[in-house]
Every structure is written in C-alpha cells, then in structure tokens.
Short mmCIF file of C-alpha atoms and ligand atoms in Angstrom, two decimals:
data_model
loop_
_atom_site.label_atom_id
_atom_site.label_comp_id
_atom_site.label_asym_id
_atom_site.label_seq_id
_atom_site.Cartn_x
_atom_site.Cartn_y
_atom_site.Cartn_z
CA MET K 19 44.61 155.46 45.76
CA VAL K 20 43.91 155.02 42.05
CA LEU K 21 46.93 155.02 39.77
CA THR K 22 46.83 157.29 36.78
CA ASN K 23 50.53 157.38 36.03
CA GLN K 24 53.88 156.08 37.19
CA THR K 25 54.48 158.80 39.78
CA ASP K 26 51.37 157.73 41.71
CA PHE K 27 52.80 154.37 42.78
CA PRO K 28 52.09 153.76 46.46
CA GLN K 29 55.00 153.03 48.74
CA LYS K 30 53.17 150.31 50.68
CA GLU K 31 50.82 147.49 49.69
CA SER K 32 48.43 148.59 52.44
CA GLU K 33 47.96 151.98 50.68
CA PHE K 34 46.87 150.36 47.44
CA ASP K 35 43.13 150.21 46.68
CA LEU K 36 42.86 147.26 44.30
CA LYS K 37 39.09 147.53 43.91
CA ALA K 38 39.32 151.16 42.79
CA TYR K 39 42.33 150.37 40.57
CA LEU K 40 40.53 147.50 38.80
CA ALA K 41 37.37 149.58 38.33
CA GLN K 42 39.32 152.52 36.88
CA ARG K 43 41.35 150.30 34.52
CA LYS K 44 38.24 148.39 33.43
CA ALA K 45 36.53 151.69 32.55
CA LEU K 46 39.58 152.88 30.55
CA VAL K 47 39.73 149.59 28.63
CA GLU K 48 35.99 149.55 27.91
CA THR K 49 36.08 153.10 26.52
CA ALA K 50 39.01 152.16 24.26
CA LEU K 51 37.30 148.93 23.08
CA ASP K 52 34.17 150.89 22.20
CA ASP K 53 36.25 153.46 20.27
CA TYR K 54 38.35 150.91 18.37
CA LEU K 55 35.33 148.94 17.13
CA PRO K 56 32.52 151.21 15.84
CA VAL K 57 29.57 149.73 13.93
CA LYS K 58 30.08 149.76 10.14
CA ALA K 59 28.41 147.93 7.26
CA PRO K 60 27.56 145.09 7.25
CA GLU K 61 26.07 145.98 10.62
CA THR K 62 25.19 142.44 11.72
CA ILE K 63 28.80 141.34 12.04
CA TYR K 64 29.90 144.48 13.88
CA GLU K 65 26.95 144.20 16.24
CA ALA K 66 27.74 140.53 16.93
CA MET K 67 31.40 141.36 17.60
CA ARG K 68 30.47 144.25 19.90
CA TYR K 69 27.76 142.20 21.66
CA SER K 70 30.35 139.87 23.21
CA LEU K 71 33.27 142.32 23.38
CA LEU K 72 31.30 144.92 25.34
CA ALA K 73 29.39 142.42 27.51
CA GLY K 74 31.50 143.05 30.60
CA GLY K 75 33.85 140.54 32.13
CA LYS K 76 36.65 141.32 34.53
CA ARG K 77 39.01 142.67 31.82
CA LEU K 78 41.83 140.94 33.67
CA ARG K 79 43.94 140.37 30.54
CA PRO K 80 44.12 144.00 29.35
CA ILE K 81 44.61 145.18 32.94
CA LEU K 82 47.60 142.85 33.31
CA CYS K 83 49.07 144.13 30.05
CA LEU K 84 48.74 147.79 31.09
CA ALA K 85 50.15 147.07 34.56
CA SER K 86 53.25 145.27 33.28
CA CYS K 87 53.97 148.01 30.74
CA GLU K 88 53.79 150.62 33.52
CA LEU K 89 55.91 148.47 35.81
CA ILE K 90 58.75 148.75 33.29
CA GLY K 91 58.30 152.51 32.99
CA GLY K 92 55.98 152.65 29.98
CA THR K 93 52.58 154.35 29.86
CA VAL K 94 48.98 153.16 29.64
CA GLU K 95 48.75 154.78 26.19
CA MET K 96 51.70 152.76 24.85
CA ALA K 97 50.02 149.46 25.76
CA MET K 98 46.33 150.23 25.25
CA PRO K 99 45.97 148.91 21.65
CA THR K 100 47.68 145.65 22.64
CA ALA K 101 45.68 145.43 25.87
CA CYS K 102 42.46 145.77 23.84
CA ALA K 103 43.70 143.25 21.26
CA LEU K 104 44.25 140.75 24.10
CA GLU K 105 40.66 141.27 25.24
CA MET K 106 39.46 140.85 21.62
CA VAL K 107 41.21 137.50 21.17
CA HIS K 108 40.07 136.36 24.63
CA THR K 109 36.46 137.26 23.72
CA MET K 110 36.87 135.44 20.42
CA SER K 111 37.94 132.29 22.28
CA LEU K 112 34.91 132.56 24.57
CA ILE K 113 32.51 132.89 21.60
CA HIS K 114 33.98 129.82 19.89
CA ASP K 115 34.26 127.88 23.18
CA ASP K 116 30.52 128.37 23.76
CA LEU K 117 29.52 126.98 20.33
CA PRO K 118 27.56 123.70 20.19
CA ALA K 119 30.58 122.00 18.57
CA MET K 120 32.68 122.88 21.65
CA ASP K 121 31.27 123.50 25.15
CA ASN K 122 27.71 124.24 23.98
CA ASP K 123 26.88 126.97 26.48
CA ASP K 124 23.85 129.26 26.60
CA TYR K 125 25.16 131.97 28.95
CA ARG K 126 28.35 133.98 29.17
CA ARG K 127 29.10 137.14 31.11
CA GLY K 128 25.53 137.10 32.39
CA LYS K 129 24.01 137.23 28.88
CA LEU K 130 22.92 134.77 26.20
CA THR K 131 25.92 133.45 24.28
CA ASN K 132 26.73 134.94 20.88
CA HIS K 133 25.38 132.00 18.83
CA LYS K 134 22.12 132.01 20.85
CA VAL K 135 21.52 135.60 19.73
CA TYR K 136 23.05 135.71 16.24
CA GLY K 137 23.14 132.05 15.17
CA GLU K 138 26.14 129.76 14.83
CA ASP K 139 27.23 131.06 11.43
CA ILE K 140 27.46 134.69 12.56
CA ALA K 141 29.01 133.69 15.91
CA ILE K 142 31.84 131.88 14.13
CA LEU K 143 32.39 134.93 11.93
CA ALA K 144 32.18 137.33 14.91
CA GLY K 145 34.99 135.34 16.53
CA ASP K 146 36.99 135.38 13.30
CA GLY K 147 36.41 139.12 12.91
CA LEU K 148 37.63 139.83 16.46
CA LEU K 149 40.70 137.62 16.02
CA VAL K 150 41.85 139.39 12.88
CA TYR K 151 40.89 142.88 14.02
CA ALA K 152 42.98 142.44 17.18
CA PHE K 153 46.16 142.39 15.10
CA GLU K 154 44.96 145.28 12.93
CA ALA K 155 44.33 147.33 16.10
CA ILE K 156 47.86 146.78 17.46
CA ALA K 157 49.48 147.60 14.12
CA THR K 158 47.27 150.63 13.46
CA TYR K 159 46.85 152.32 16.83
CA THR K 160 50.10 151.73 18.72
CA GLU K 161 52.00 155.02 19.08
CA ASN K 162 55.27 156.10 20.68
CA VAL K 163 56.64 152.56 20.86
CA PRO K 164 59.68 151.54 18.75
CA ALA K 165 58.53 149.29 15.86
CA PRO K 166 60.70 146.27 16.89
CA ARG K 167 58.94 146.18 20.27
CA VAL K 168 55.53 146.26 18.57
CA LEU K 169 56.54 143.46 16.20
CA ALA K 170 57.84 141.39 19.12
CA ALA K 171 54.53 141.83 20.97
CA ILE K 172 52.51 140.84 17.88
CA ALA K 173 54.62 137.70 17.41
CA ARG K 174 54.32 136.83 21.13
CA LEU K 175 50.53 137.20 21.14
CA ALA K 176 50.16 135.14 17.94
CA ARG K 177 52.35 132.36 19.35
CA ALA K 178 50.43 132.26 22.64
CA PHE K 179 47.07 132.05 20.89
CA GLY K 180 47.90 129.49 18.19
CA ALA K 181 48.49 125.74 18.16
CA GLU K 182 51.49 126.18 20.47
CA GLY K 183 49.24 127.78 23.09
CA VAL K 184 45.47 128.27 23.46
CA VAL K 185 44.44 126.26 20.36
CA GLY K 186 46.68 123.35 21.40
CA GLY K 187 45.26 123.41 24.94
CA GLN K 188 41.70 123.43 23.65
CA VAL K 189 42.36 120.47 21.35
CA VAL K 190 43.73 118.32 24.19
CA ASP K 191 40.84 119.48 26.41
CA LEU K 192 38.27 118.34 23.80
CA GLN K 193 40.08 115.03 23.31
CA SER K 194 40.12 114.44 27.09
CA GLU K 195 36.39 114.96 27.69
CA GLY K 196 34.55 111.99 29.15
CA ARG K 197 37.77 110.07 29.84
CA SER K 198 38.47 108.89 33.36
CA ASP K 199 42.19 108.20 32.77
CA ILE K 200 43.40 111.80 32.38
CA SER K 201 46.76 112.22 34.12
CA GLU K 202 47.79 115.22 36.18
CA GLU K 203 50.40 115.89 33.47
CA THR K 204 47.74 116.12 30.75
CA LEU K 205 45.59 118.36 32.93
CA HIS K 206 48.60 120.59 33.50
CA PHE K 207 49.20 120.75 29.73
CA ILE K 208 45.57 121.70 29.06
CA HIS K 209 45.50 124.48 31.61
CA THR K 210 48.91 125.97 30.95
CA HIS K 211 48.05 126.14 27.24
CA LYS K 212 44.33 126.85 27.15
CA THR K 213 44.32 129.48 29.92
CA GLY K 214 47.91 130.15 31.02
CA ALA K 215 49.45 130.94 27.63
CA LEU K 216 47.27 133.99 27.00
CA LEU K 217 47.63 135.33 30.55
CA GLU K 218 51.39 134.98 30.19
CA ALA K 219 51.30 136.81 26.85
CA CYS K 220 49.37 139.68 28.48
CA VAL K 221 52.10 140.29 31.05
CA VAL K 222 54.99 139.67 28.65
CA CYS K 223 53.59 141.81 25.80
CA GLY K 224 52.96 144.73 28.17
CA ALA K 225 56.51 144.49 29.48
CA MET K 226 57.95 144.20 25.94
CA LEU K 227 56.16 147.38 24.88
CA GLY K 228 57.53 149.14 27.95
CA GLY K 229 61.08 148.08 26.98
CA ALA K 230 61.79 145.28 29.50
CA THR K 231 65.18 143.58 29.60
CA GLU K 232 65.45 139.83 28.96
CA ALA K 233 65.96 139.22 32.71
CA GLN K 234 62.84 141.25 33.56
CA LEU K 235 60.84 139.32 30.95
CA GLN K 236 61.94 136.03 32.53
CA HIS K 237 60.71 137.09 35.98
CA LEU K 238 57.42 138.41 34.59
CA SER K 239 56.92 135.32 32.48
CA ARG K 240 57.26 133.08 35.58
CA TYR K 241 54.98 135.42 37.56
CA ALA K 242 52.35 135.05 34.83
CA GLN K 243 52.73 131.27 34.48
CA ASN K 244 52.08 130.91 38.20
CA ILE K 245 49.06 133.19 38.30
CA GLY K 246 47.77 131.55 35.09
CA LEU K 247 47.67 128.11 36.67
CA ALA K 248 46.26 129.50 39.93
CA PHE K 249 43.56 131.28 37.89
CA GLN K 250 42.47 128.02 36.25
CA ILE K 251 42.48 126.08 39.55
CA ILE K 252 40.22 128.75 41.07
CA ASP K 253 38.05 128.63 37.92
CA ASP K 254 37.58 124.88 38.47
CA ILE K 255 36.72 125.48 42.15
CA LEU K 256 34.22 128.24 41.31
CA ASP K 257 32.53 125.98 38.73
CA ILE K 258 31.69 123.62 41.61
CA THR K 259 30.99 126.07 44.42
CA LYS K 260 29.14 129.00 42.77
CA THR K 261 25.77 129.44 41.10
CA GLN K 262 24.99 130.49 37.51
CA GLU K 263 23.90 133.93 38.79
CA GLU K 264 27.21 134.42 40.60
CA LEU K 265 29.33 133.21 37.65
CA GLY K 266 27.35 134.76 34.78
CA LYS K 267 27.69 131.41 32.99
CA THR K 268 26.40 127.89 33.51
CA ALA K 269 27.72 126.41 36.76
CA GLY K 270 28.68 122.75 37.24
CA LYS K 271 29.68 122.32 33.59
CA ASP K 272 32.88 120.37 34.29
CA LEU K 273 31.09 117.64 36.22
CA GLN K 274 28.33 117.49 33.61
CA ALA K 275 30.86 117.18 30.75
CA GLN K 276 32.90 114.65 32.79
CA LYS K 277 35.95 116.86 32.61
CA ALA K 278 39.04 116.15 34.67
CA THR K 279 39.77 119.16 36.88
CA TYR K 280 42.13 119.92 39.74
CA PRO K 281 39.34 119.53 42.34
CA SER K 282 38.44 116.14 40.81
CA ILE K 283 42.05 114.99 41.24
CA TRP K 284 43.11 116.76 44.44
CA GLY K 285 39.81 117.70 46.14
CA LEU K 286 38.63 121.25 46.84
CA GLU K 287 40.80 122.05 49.86
CA GLU K 288 44.09 120.85 48.37
CA SER K 289 43.28 122.63 45.08
CA TYR K 290 42.82 125.88 46.98
CA HIS K 291 46.13 125.38 48.84
CA GLN K 292 47.93 124.71 45.57
CA ALA K 293 46.48 127.92 44.08
CA GLN K 294 47.63 129.90 47.11
CA GLN K 295 51.15 128.46 46.80
CA LEU K 296 51.26 129.41 43.11
CA VAL K 297 50.27 132.97 44.02
CA ARG K 298 53.08 133.10 46.61
CA ASP K 299 55.53 131.83 43.96
CA ALA K 300 54.23 134.42 41.49
CA LYS K 301 54.73 137.27 43.94
CA ALA K 302 58.28 136.10 44.73
CA GLU K 303 59.18 136.74 41.07
CA LEU K 304 58.37 140.43 41.55
CA ALA K 305 60.81 140.99 44.41
CA GLU K 306 63.39 142.83 42.33
CA PHE K 307 60.90 145.36 40.94
CA GLY K 308 60.20 147.08 44.27
CA THR K 309 57.14 149.23 44.93
CA PRO K 310 56.11 149.67 41.25
CA ALA K 311 55.15 145.97 41.37
CA ILE K 312 52.43 146.59 43.98
CA PRO K 313 49.57 146.47 41.40
CA LEU K 314 50.78 143.11 40.01
CA ILE K 315 51.19 141.78 43.56
CA ALA K 316 47.63 142.82 44.41
CA ILE K 317 46.31 141.29 41.17
CA ALA K 318 48.01 137.98 42.07
CA ASP K 319 46.16 138.00 45.41
CA PHE K 320 42.90 138.81 43.61
CA ILE K 321 43.25 135.57 41.59
CA THR K 322 42.52 133.42 44.66
CA THR K 323 40.00 135.75 46.33
CA ARG K 324 37.79 136.43 43.28
CA SER K 325 34.22 135.13 43.31
CA ASN K 326 33.57 134.93 39.55
C1 GRG T 417 42.55 130.49 20.04
C2 GRG T 417 42.30 130.79 17.53
C3 GRG T 417 41.73 130.33 18.83
C4 GRG T 417 40.50 129.78 18.86
C5 GRG T 417 39.74 129.45 20.11
C6 GRG T 417 37.69 127.84 21.78
C7 GRG T 417 39.15 127.96 21.90
C8 GRG T 417 39.95 128.06 20.64
C9 GRG T 417 39.79 128.00 23.09
C10 GRG T 417 39.10 128.02 24.41
C11 GRG T 417 39.86 128.93 25.33
C12 GRG T 417 39.12 129.16 26.61
C13 GRG T 417 37.70 129.56 26.57
C14 GRG T 417 39.79 129.04 27.78
C15 GRG T 417 39.19 129.30 29.10
C16 GRG T 417 39.84 130.50 29.69
C17 GRG T 417 39.05 131.05 30.85
C18 GRG T 417 39.35 130.54 32.21
C19 GRG T 417 38.10 131.96 30.61
C20 GRG T 417 37.39 132.70 31.64
O1 GRG T 417 38.10 133.92 31.81
P1 GRG T 417 37.59 135.07 32.77
O2 GRG T 417 37.10 134.48 34.04
O3 GRG T 417 36.35 135.62 31.96
O4 GRG T 417 38.65 136.09 32.86
P2 GRG T 417 35.84 137.13 31.81
O5 GRG T 417 34.42 136.99 31.29
O6 GRG T 417 35.89 137.79 33.18
O7 GRG T 417 36.74 137.79 30.82
#
C-alpha cells in the first residue's frame, strides 16, 4: 500500500510497503525540488546547484519531514517546502564536505563531486546558494500553515544547521582527524551534531508544521535522536563493508583519514547491536501515536537494513 493521504494509513505494520512508500515520496520530493529551483541567469550557478540537488540520494530527510507532518494530521503539501529546504541544506553540506579543504572527495551520489565538475569557487557558491535559497523556499512557498508554526520551523532548522548543530559537529570532526585519543564522548558529540541534529530537525519541523503539541514534539525529538545516531553508526559500518559502487562515494575513507568511528571503538558486531538497540528505543517513542506512526516505525527499521 502506498500512502497518498492520512486516510490511507494501514492498520498493521505487515500491510505497509516501505519500498513503495519511499519510492513514491522520493518521486514527489524530486518533482518539487525541480520545480522550486529552475535555471535562471547566471546559468552556471543554477546548474551547479541543480547538479548536486538533483543527483539522487535517498531523500531520507524530506521523507521524514513529510511523514512526521502527516503523523500529526497535517498534509504533504503543508510540509513540502520545508522538506525540500531540508534536502537543500543537506546537499549544501555534502558539497562543502567534499571540498579539498574538508574531506576532499571525488565522488558523491554516484557522480563526480560538485567541485570536480564546476571548480572549487563555484562549488562553494553553489553550497551558499542552496543554503540561502532553502529559507527563501520555506518563506515563499509554504501555504495553509499558520505563520507562527512556519517561523518556529525556520528557527528550528537554522539552529540545527548552525554552530549549535551541524557546523559545530563538523568543526570537532575536523579537529579530531588523525588523533588516536578521541573519546567515546567526543565521537558522540560529533555524530549527534554533524548528522543527528539535521535528522532531528526534519522530524521536529514536520511535526511543528502539522501542529504537534509540546509532548508530541518531545517524543518525536527522542525518536529522531535515536535514529540519527543509529544512522551514523550504520554509515560508519557501511564505509568499511561496502564498495564505492555500492555507496556511490569513496569507500574506506574513515580508515584512510584516520577517523575515530564507532566500529573502530566497539568493533563491527557491537556497533551493529548498538544501532539496533537505538532503533528499538526510537520505535518505543512512537507508542502513543498508534497506527499513523507505522511509516516512521518502518523508516526506523530501514536505518539498520539499508545498504547505502
Ligand atoms: C552546515 C552551514 C553548514 C555548512 C556545512 C561540511 C559541513 C558544514 C558539514 C558536514 C555535514 C555532513 C556531510 C555530515 C554527514 C551526514 C551524512 C551521514 C550524510 C550522508 O547522508 P545520506 O546517506 O546521503 O542520507 P544521501 O546521498 O542519500 O542523501
């Protein structure tokens, strides 16, 4: 069963076709991204922005945002501009992360990285353009949502992406490279900020737009924190166990850059067990939502079963 609106929610997890749901949501998001960002003059910058934004990827962040808005009783339409903005800022972070001054990567989403195609100067600006346009898109295209909810979502996204969140996590990650004395606490800080903060914002912003209560936001925030950490643990495992073709980006980068990871501290098996426990904890936070939470439950399971 593919969900198109609230009334389609399945009554049992076994009736829910996650693969079809993810494919349908990905297609909706990609159509909206294409519409929101047409090519204008100067063409080079729009082409560079679109090159990375429309290069594929799982679209997990916008899908989480749409799903949490619907869980609260909102619609896909109410959350779509914010969902796309979340994908824009995520793509921006990937473009900058791949730059020679950061991770220096040649491949992303199965294609050459932005700076390899357009040069470092344009890649920096493509990231900047996406970051700023994300906020313009929310403010311009959100309809049928009370303005205070939209403002709250904008503030939440900005906080998650700035020095208190993704930027802060990236800084500590860069400072930790090549050091053998990184504690589990520091690793936890890096991952909860660099990866977890944005995933949490996706779920929380979607729920805010749908009109969630404070208590519902607390549950969803903890759900997202747990899947965020599980997501990064699995990312570290995949970096070791998969090939470049399977990942669409260079494999084995963490070992090469002498990065501390969960597998380097706990080993592969224990890391996988920890990720599974986090997914169980995440799902427990959804208990009070009943059957409308089935998509978020299935997405939590997908975090540990994904292969790229
Ligand atoms: C935040 C203003 C600002 C600047 C960027 C470079 C940087 C600062 C932060 C790096 C953030 C980063 C790249 C974190 C890694 C997150 C992660 C696990 C990405 C992979 O996500 P997937 O697997 O990728 O969802 P797809 O391609 O499927 O979207």
